[in-house]
């Protein structure tokens, strides 16, 4: 699965991992806002790598495995972040994720007979440093977003976005470059 090869989505071992993660996510999403330390404890056990304790993921949060997700320093995600992490999803430092963002790594055949076999594959997603992803954005499998990028709200990111860009739309396209000055 992590190598990008075809695998069975109904493999009993994978399903056990998915269900165990769902239980952890259920507990995370039911915590009171004042239970920040408990949230951090759950995230430390769930995610593959966390650069520091300045991570904020506002519930509800959903993921498939969790352990394939790595976040850099000062990571912030607003409500309703969904990550289907059948492949690795990595975030650099200082990423801001708006509400209702979805990141997908799982791929399915467009052929209905193949799709119904429950065979799928996954492609990683990489998000660089200093990236702001606007609310209700969807990022598809295999995408790399460079450093210093802003993705406009409601975008559907289907291909790589180069560093130093503002990109928006469906499909998401670069609309201007950022020179770094204010």
PDB file of C-alpha atoms in Angstrom:
ATOM      1  CA  UNK A   1       0.000   0.000   0.000  1.00  0.00           C
ATOM      2  CA  UNK A   2       2.691   2.493   1.037  1.00  0.00           C
ATOM      3  CA  UNK A   3       4.776   1.537  -2.020  1.00  0.00           C
ATOM      4  CA  UNK A   4       1.979   2.640  -4.363  1.00  0.00           C
ATOM      5  CA  UNK A   5       1.174  -0.920  -5.408  1.00  0.00           C
ATOM      6  CA  UNK A   6      -2.316  -2.330  -5.834  1.00  0.00           C
ATOM      7  CA  UNK A   7      -3.722  -3.752  -2.614  1.00  0.00           C
ATOM      8  CA  UNK A   8      -7.027  -5.102  -1.308  1.00  0.00           C
ATOM      9  CA  UNK A   9      -9.000  -2.462   0.566  1.00  0.00           C
ATOM     10  CA  UNK A  10     -10.813  -5.263   2.406  1.00  0.00           C
ATOM     11  CA  UNK A  11      -7.654  -6.969   3.689  1.00  0.00           C
ATOM     12  CA  UNK A  12      -8.417  -8.141   7.237  1.00  0.00           C
ATOM     13  CA  UNK A  13      -5.206  -6.666   8.666  1.00  0.00           C
ATOM     14  CA  UNK A  14      -5.852  -3.268   7.101  1.00  0.00           C
ATOM     15  CA  UNK A  15      -9.447  -3.301   8.299  1.00  0.00           C
ATOM     16  CA  UNK A  16      -8.304  -4.039  11.872  1.00  0.00           C
ATOM     17  CA  UNK A  17      -5.988  -1.006  11.693  1.00  0.00           C
ATOM     18  CA  UNK A  18      -8.746   1.183  10.246  1.00  0.00           C
ATOM     19  CA  UNK A  19     -11.199   0.212  12.978  1.00  0.00           C
ATOM     20  CA  UNK A  20      -8.611   0.765  15.725  1.00  0.00           C
ATOM     21  CA  UNK A  21      -7.878   4.231  14.307  1.00  0.00           C
ATOM     22  CA  UNK A  22     -11.601   4.998  14.138  1.00  0.00           C
ATOM     23  CA  UNK A  23     -11.883   4.251  17.858  1.00  0.00           C
ATOM     24  CA  UNK A  24      -8.992   6.638  18.614  1.00  0.00           C
ATOM     25  CA  UNK A  25     -10.508   9.340  16.407  1.00  0.00           C
ATOM     26  CA  UNK A  26     -13.869   8.880  18.100  1.00  0.00           C
ATOM     27  CA  UNK A  27     -12.252   9.538  21.489  1.00  0.00           C
ATOM     28  CA  UNK A  28     -10.313  12.537  20.136  1.00  0.00           C
ATOM     29  CA  UNK A  29     -13.420  14.141  18.672  1.00  0.00           C
ATOM     30  CA  UNK A  30     -15.373  13.736  21.929  1.00  0.00           C
ATOM     31  CA  UNK A  31     -12.860  15.578  24.125  1.00  0.00           C
ATOM     32  CA  UNK A  32     -13.800  18.915  25.664  1.00  0.00           C
ATOM     33  CA  UNK A  33     -11.953  21.974  24.317  1.00  0.00           C
ATOM     34  CA  UNK A  34     -10.270  22.382  27.725  1.00  0.00           C
ATOM     35  CA  UNK A  35      -8.655  18.925  27.435  1.00  0.00           C
ATOM     36  CA  UNK A  36      -5.714  20.162  25.331  1.00  0.00           C
ATOM     37  CA  UNK A  37      -3.131  17.882  27.001  1.00  0.00           C
ATOM     38  CA  UNK A  38      -5.278  14.818  26.341  1.00  0.00           C
ATOM     39  CA  UNK A  39      -5.620  15.907  22.694  1.00  0.00           C
ATOM     40  CA  UNK A  40      -1.843  16.200  22.388  1.00  0.00           C
ATOM     41  CA  UNK A  41      -1.393  12.795  23.979  1.00  0.00           C
ATOM     42  CA  UNK A  42      -3.772  11.201  21.475  1.00  0.00           C
ATOM     43  CA  UNK A  43      -2.136  12.970  18.514  1.00  0.00           C
ATOM     44  CA  UNK A  44       1.342  11.876  19.670  1.00  0.00           C
ATOM     45  CA  UNK A  45       0.157   8.266  19.648  1.00  0.00           C
ATOM     46  CA  UNK A  46      -1.853   8.535  16.451  1.00  0.00           C
ATOM     47  CA  UNK A  47       0.230  10.520  13.976  1.00  0.00           C
ATOM     48  CA  UNK A  48       3.456   9.274  12.461  1.00  0.00           C
ATOM     49  CA  UNK A  49       5.491  12.330  13.383  1.00  0.00           C
ATOM     50  CA  UNK A  50       4.820  15.616  15.156  1.00  0.00           C
ATOM     51  CA  UNK A  51       7.616  18.198  15.170  1.00  0.00           C
ATOM     52  CA  UNK A  52       6.477  19.996  18.341  1.00  0.00           C
ATOM     53  CA  UNK A  53       3.631  20.436  20.821  1.00  0.00           C
ATOM     54  CA  UNK A  54       2.377  23.554  19.046  1.00  0.00           C
ATOM     55  CA  UNK A  55       0.112  21.379  16.922  1.00  0.00           C
ATOM     56  CA  UNK A  56      -3.585  22.251  16.796  1.00  0.00           C
ATOM     57  CA  UNK A  57      -6.145  20.095  15.026  1.00  0.00           C
ATOM     58  CA  UNK A  58      -9.638  21.305  15.856  1.00  0.00           C
ATOM     59  CA  UNK A  59     -12.157  18.482  16.056  1.00  0.00           C
ATOM     60  CA  UNK A  60     -13.776  16.923  14.336  1.00  0.00           C
ATOM     61  CA  UNK A  61     -10.761  15.368  12.645  1.00  0.00           C
ATOM     62  CA  UNK A  62     -10.805  12.223  10.541  1.00  0.00           C
ATOM     63  CA  UNK A  63      -8.093  10.002   9.109  1.00  0.00           C
ATOM     64  CA  UNK A  64      -7.745   6.372   8.069  1.00  0.00           C
ATOM     65  CA  UNK A  65      -4.507   5.282   9.755  1.00  0.00           C
ATOM     66  CA  UNK A  66      -2.933   8.393  11.265  1.00  0.00           C
ATOM     67  CA  UNK A  67       0.524   6.850  11.410  1.00  0.00           C
ATOM     68  CA  UNK A  68       1.180   7.847   7.791  1.00  0.00           C
ATOM     69  CA  UNK A  69       0.709  11.559   8.589  1.00  0.00           C
ATOM     70  CA  UNK A  70       3.667  13.771   9.562  1.00  0.00           C
ATOM     71  CA  UNK A  71       3.380  17.418  10.573  1.00  0.00           C
ATOM     72  CA  UNK A  72       6.049  20.088  10.964  1.00  0.00           C
ATOM     73  CA  UNK A  73       6.424  22.845  13.519  1.00  0.00           C
ATOM     74  CA  UNK A  74       3.437  25.037  14.438  1.00  0.00           C
ATOM     75  CA  UNK A  75       0.850  23.023  12.485  1.00  0.00           C
ATOM     76  CA  UNK A  76      -2.726  24.345  12.607  1.00  0.00           C
ATOM     77  CA  UNK A  77      -5.821  22.692  11.158  1.00  0.00           C
ATOM     78  CA  UNK A  78      -9.333  24.028  11.551  1.00  0.00           C
ATOM     79  CA  UNK A  79     -12.525  21.992  11.904  1.00  0.00           C
ATOM     80  CA  UNK A  80     -13.358  18.973   9.712  1.00  0.00           C
ATOM     81  CA  UNK A  81      -9.918  18.053   8.394  1.00  0.00           C
ATOM     82  CA  UNK A  82     -10.160  14.693   6.612  1.00  0.00           C
ATOM     83  CA  UNK A  83      -7.027  12.805   5.554  1.00  0.00           C
ATOM     84  CA  UNK A  84      -7.236   9.445   3.817  1.00  0.00           C
ATOM     85  CA  UNK A  85      -3.662   8.393   4.544  1.00  0.00           C
ATOM     86  CA  UNK A  86      -3.293   5.120   2.675  1.00  0.00           C
ATOM     87  CA  UNK A  87       0.009   6.660   1.519  1.00  0.00           C
ATOM     88  CA  UNK A  88       2.203   9.147   3.367  1.00  0.00           C
ATOM     89  CA  UNK A  89       0.928  12.694   3.877  1.00  0.00           C
ATOM     90  CA  UNK A  90       3.601  15.142   4.996  1.00  0.00           C
ATOM     91  CA  UNK A  91       3.248  18.759   6.064  1.00  0.00           C
ATOM     92  CA  UNK A  92       6.159  21.159   6.478  1.00  0.00           C
ATOM     93  CA  UNK A  93       6.481  23.857   9.102  1.00  0.00           C
ATOM     94  CA  UNK A  94       3.902  26.605   9.600  1.00  0.00           C
ATOM     95  CA  UNK A  95       1.045  25.037   7.657  1.00  0.00           C
ATOM     96  CA  UNK A  96      -2.418  26.536   8.114  1.00  0.00           C
ATOM     97  CA  UNK A  97      -5.317  24.338   7.053  1.00  0.00           C
ATOM     98  CA  UNK A  98      -8.779  25.899   6.699  1.00  0.00           C
ATOM     99  CA  UNK A  99     -12.050  24.227   7.699  1.00  0.00           C
ATOM    100  CA  UNK A 100     -13.473  21.343   5.677  1.00  0.00           C
ATOM    101  CA  UNK A 101     -10.218  20.467   3.907  1.00  0.00           C
ATOM    102  CA  UNK A 102      -9.901  16.945   2.490  1.00  0.00           C
ATOM    103  CA  UNK A 103      -6.654  15.250   1.491  1.00  0.00           C
ATOM    104  CA  UNK A 104      -6.873  11.949  -0.353  1.00  0.00           C
ATOM    105  CA  UNK A 105      -4.159   9.420  -1.165  1.00  0.00           C
ATOM    106  CA  UNK A 106      -6.335   6.428  -2.111  1.00  0.00           C
ATOM    107  CA  UNK A 107      -6.987   5.817  -5.800  1.00  0.00           C
ATOM    108  CA  UNK A 108      -9.708   3.710  -7.424  1.00  0.00           C
ATOM    109  CA  UNK A 109     -10.143   2.416 -10.930  1.00  0.00           C
ATOM    110  CA  UNK A 110     -12.535   4.240 -13.233  1.00  0.00           C
ATOM    111  CA  UNK A 111     -13.569   0.803 -14.549  1.00  0.00           C
ATOM    112  CA  UNK A 112     -16.563  -0.280 -12.417  1.00  0.00           C
ATOM    113  CA  UNK A 113     -15.685  -3.987 -12.516  1.00  0.00           C
ATOM    114  CA  UNK A 114     -12.140  -3.318 -11.303  1.00  0.00           C
ATOM    115  CA  UNK A 115     -13.396  -0.799  -8.731  1.00  0.00           C
ATOM    116  CA  UNK A 116     -15.907  -3.304  -7.344  1.00  0.00           C
ATOM    117  CA  UNK A 117     -13.069  -5.780  -6.745  1.00  0.00           C
ATOM    118  CA  UNK A 118     -11.993  -3.430  -3.891  1.00  0.00           C
ATOM    119  CA  UNK A 119      -8.489  -3.280  -5.319  1.00  0.00           C
ATOM    120  CA  UNK A 120      -6.947   0.163  -5.002  1.00  0.00           C
ATOM    121  CA  UNK A 121      -3.591   1.915  -4.793  1.00  0.00           C
ATOM    122  CA  UNK A 122      -2.357   5.045  -3.067  1.00  0.00           C
ATOM    123  CA  UNK A 123      -0.081   7.966  -3.918  1.00  0.00           C
ATOM    124  CA  UNK A 124       1.566  10.252  -1.322  1.00  0.00           C
ATOM    125  CA  UNK A 125       0.790  13.930  -0.786  1.00  0.00           C
ATOM    126  CA  UNK A 126       3.487  16.390   0.242  1.00  0.00           C
ATOM    127  CA  UNK A 127       2.778  19.914   1.480  1.00  0.00           C
ATOM    128  CA  UNK A 128       5.759  22.234   1.984  1.00  0.00           C
ATOM    129  CA  UNK A 129       6.595  24.923   4.517  1.00  0.00           C
ATOM    130  CA  UNK A 130       4.545  28.089   5.008  1.00  0.00           C
ATOM    131  CA  UNK A 131       1.468  26.815   3.203  1.00  0.00           C
ATOM    132  CA  UNK A 132      -2.063  28.084   3.725  1.00  0.00           C
ATOM    133  CA  UNK A 133      -4.817  25.861   2.373  1.00  0.00           C
ATOM    134  CA  UNK A 134      -8.146  27.668   2.216  1.00  0.00           C
ATOM    135  CA  UNK A 135     -11.373  26.168   3.503  1.00  0.00           C
ATOM    136  CA  UNK A 136     -13.231  23.466   1.589  1.00  0.00           C
ATOM    137  CA  UNK A 137     -10.189  22.601  -0.532  1.00  0.00           C
ATOM    138  CA  UNK A 138      -9.691  19.057  -1.811  1.00  0.00           C
ATOM    139  CA  UNK A 139      -6.196  17.731  -2.520  1.00  0.00           C
ATOM    140  CA  UNK A 140      -6.005  14.608  -4.684  1.00  0.00           C
ATOM    141  CA  UNK A 141      -3.509  11.703  -4.594  1.00  0.00           C
ATOM    142  CA  UNK A 142       0.073  12.252  -5.693  1.00  0.00           C
ATOM    143  CA  UNK A 143       0.078  16.049  -5.346  1.00  0.00           C
ATOM    144  CA  UNK A 144       3.049  18.054  -4.091  1.00  0.00           C
ATOM    145  CA  UNK A 145       2.491  21.631  -2.933  1.00  0.00           C
ATOM    146  CA  UNK A 146       5.726  23.619  -2.661  1.00  0.00           C
ATOM    147  CA  UNK A 147       6.856  26.078   0.002  1.00  0.00           C
ATOM    148  CA  UNK A 148       5.263  29.508   0.517  1.00  0.00           C
ATOM    149  CA  UNK A 149       2.003  28.652  -1.229  1.00  0.00           C
ATOM    150  CA  UNK A 150      -1.553  29.849  -0.719  1.00  0.00           C
ATOM    151  CA  UNK A 151      -4.360  27.638  -2.031  1.00  0.00           C
ATOM    152  CA  UNK A 152      -7.646  29.535  -2.401  1.00  0.00           C
ATOM    153  CA  UNK A 153     -10.796  28.343  -0.668  1.00  0.00           C
ATOM    154  CA  UNK A 154     -12.844  25.768  -2.539  1.00  0.00           C
ATOM    155  CA  UNK A 155      -9.992  24.656  -4.774  1.00  0.00           C
ATOM    156  CA  UNK A 156      -9.547  21.133  -6.126  1.00  0.00           C
ATOM    157  CA  UNK A 157      -5.811  20.458  -6.369  1.00  0.00           C
ATOM    158  CA  UNK A 158      -5.216  17.819  -9.035  1.00  0.00           C
ATOM    159  CA  UNK A 159      -1.557  18.515  -9.899  1.00  0.00           C
ATOM    160  CA  UNK A 160       1.585  19.881  -8.271  1.00  0.00           C
ATOM    161  CA  UNK A 161       1.700  23.542  -7.260  1.00  0.00           C
ATOM    162  CA  UNK A 162       5.162  25.178  -7.361  1.00  0.00           C
ATOM    163  CA  UNK A 163       6.708  27.098  -4.481  1.00  0.00           C
ATOM    164  CA  UNK A 164       5.942  30.799  -4.148  1.00  0.00           C
ATOM    165  CA  UNK A 165       2.480  30.630  -5.702  1.00  0.00           C
ATOM    166  CA  UNK A 166      -1.098  31.622  -5.121  1.00  0.00           C
ATOM    167  CA  UNK A 167      -3.325  29.008  -6.731  1.00  0.00           C
ATOM    168  CA  UNK A 168      -7.115  28.738  -6.914  1.00  0.00           C
ATOM    169  CA  UNK A 169      -9.941  27.023  -8.712  1.00  0.00           C
ATOM    170  CA  UNK A 170     -11.253  23.709  -9.968  1.00  0.00           C
ATOM    171  CA  UNK A 171      -8.907  22.499 -11.210  1.00  0.00           C
ATOM    172  CA  UNK A 172      -6.524  24.539  -9.074  1.00  0.00           C
ATOM    173  CA  UNK A 173      -4.136  26.714 -11.107  1.00  0.00           C
ATOM    174  CA  UNK A 174      -1.450  29.218 -10.252  1.00  0.00           C
ATOM    175  CA  UNK A 175      -2.838  32.749 -10.599  1.00  0.00           C
ATOM    176  CA  UNK A 176       0.213  34.658  -9.403  1.00  0.00           C
ATOM    177  CA  UNK A 177       3.662  34.273  -7.935  1.00  0.00           C
ATOM    178  CA  UNK A 178       4.596  35.494  -4.452  1.00  0.00           C
ATOM    179  CA  UNK A 179       7.863  37.432  -4.147  1.00  0.00           C
ATOM    180  CA  UNK A 180       8.008  37.201  -0.364  1.00  0.00           C
ATOM    181  CA  UNK A 181       7.697  40.944   0.325  1.00  0.00           C
ATOM    182  CA  UNK A 182       4.813  42.569   2.159  1.00  0.00           C
TER     183      UNK A 182
END
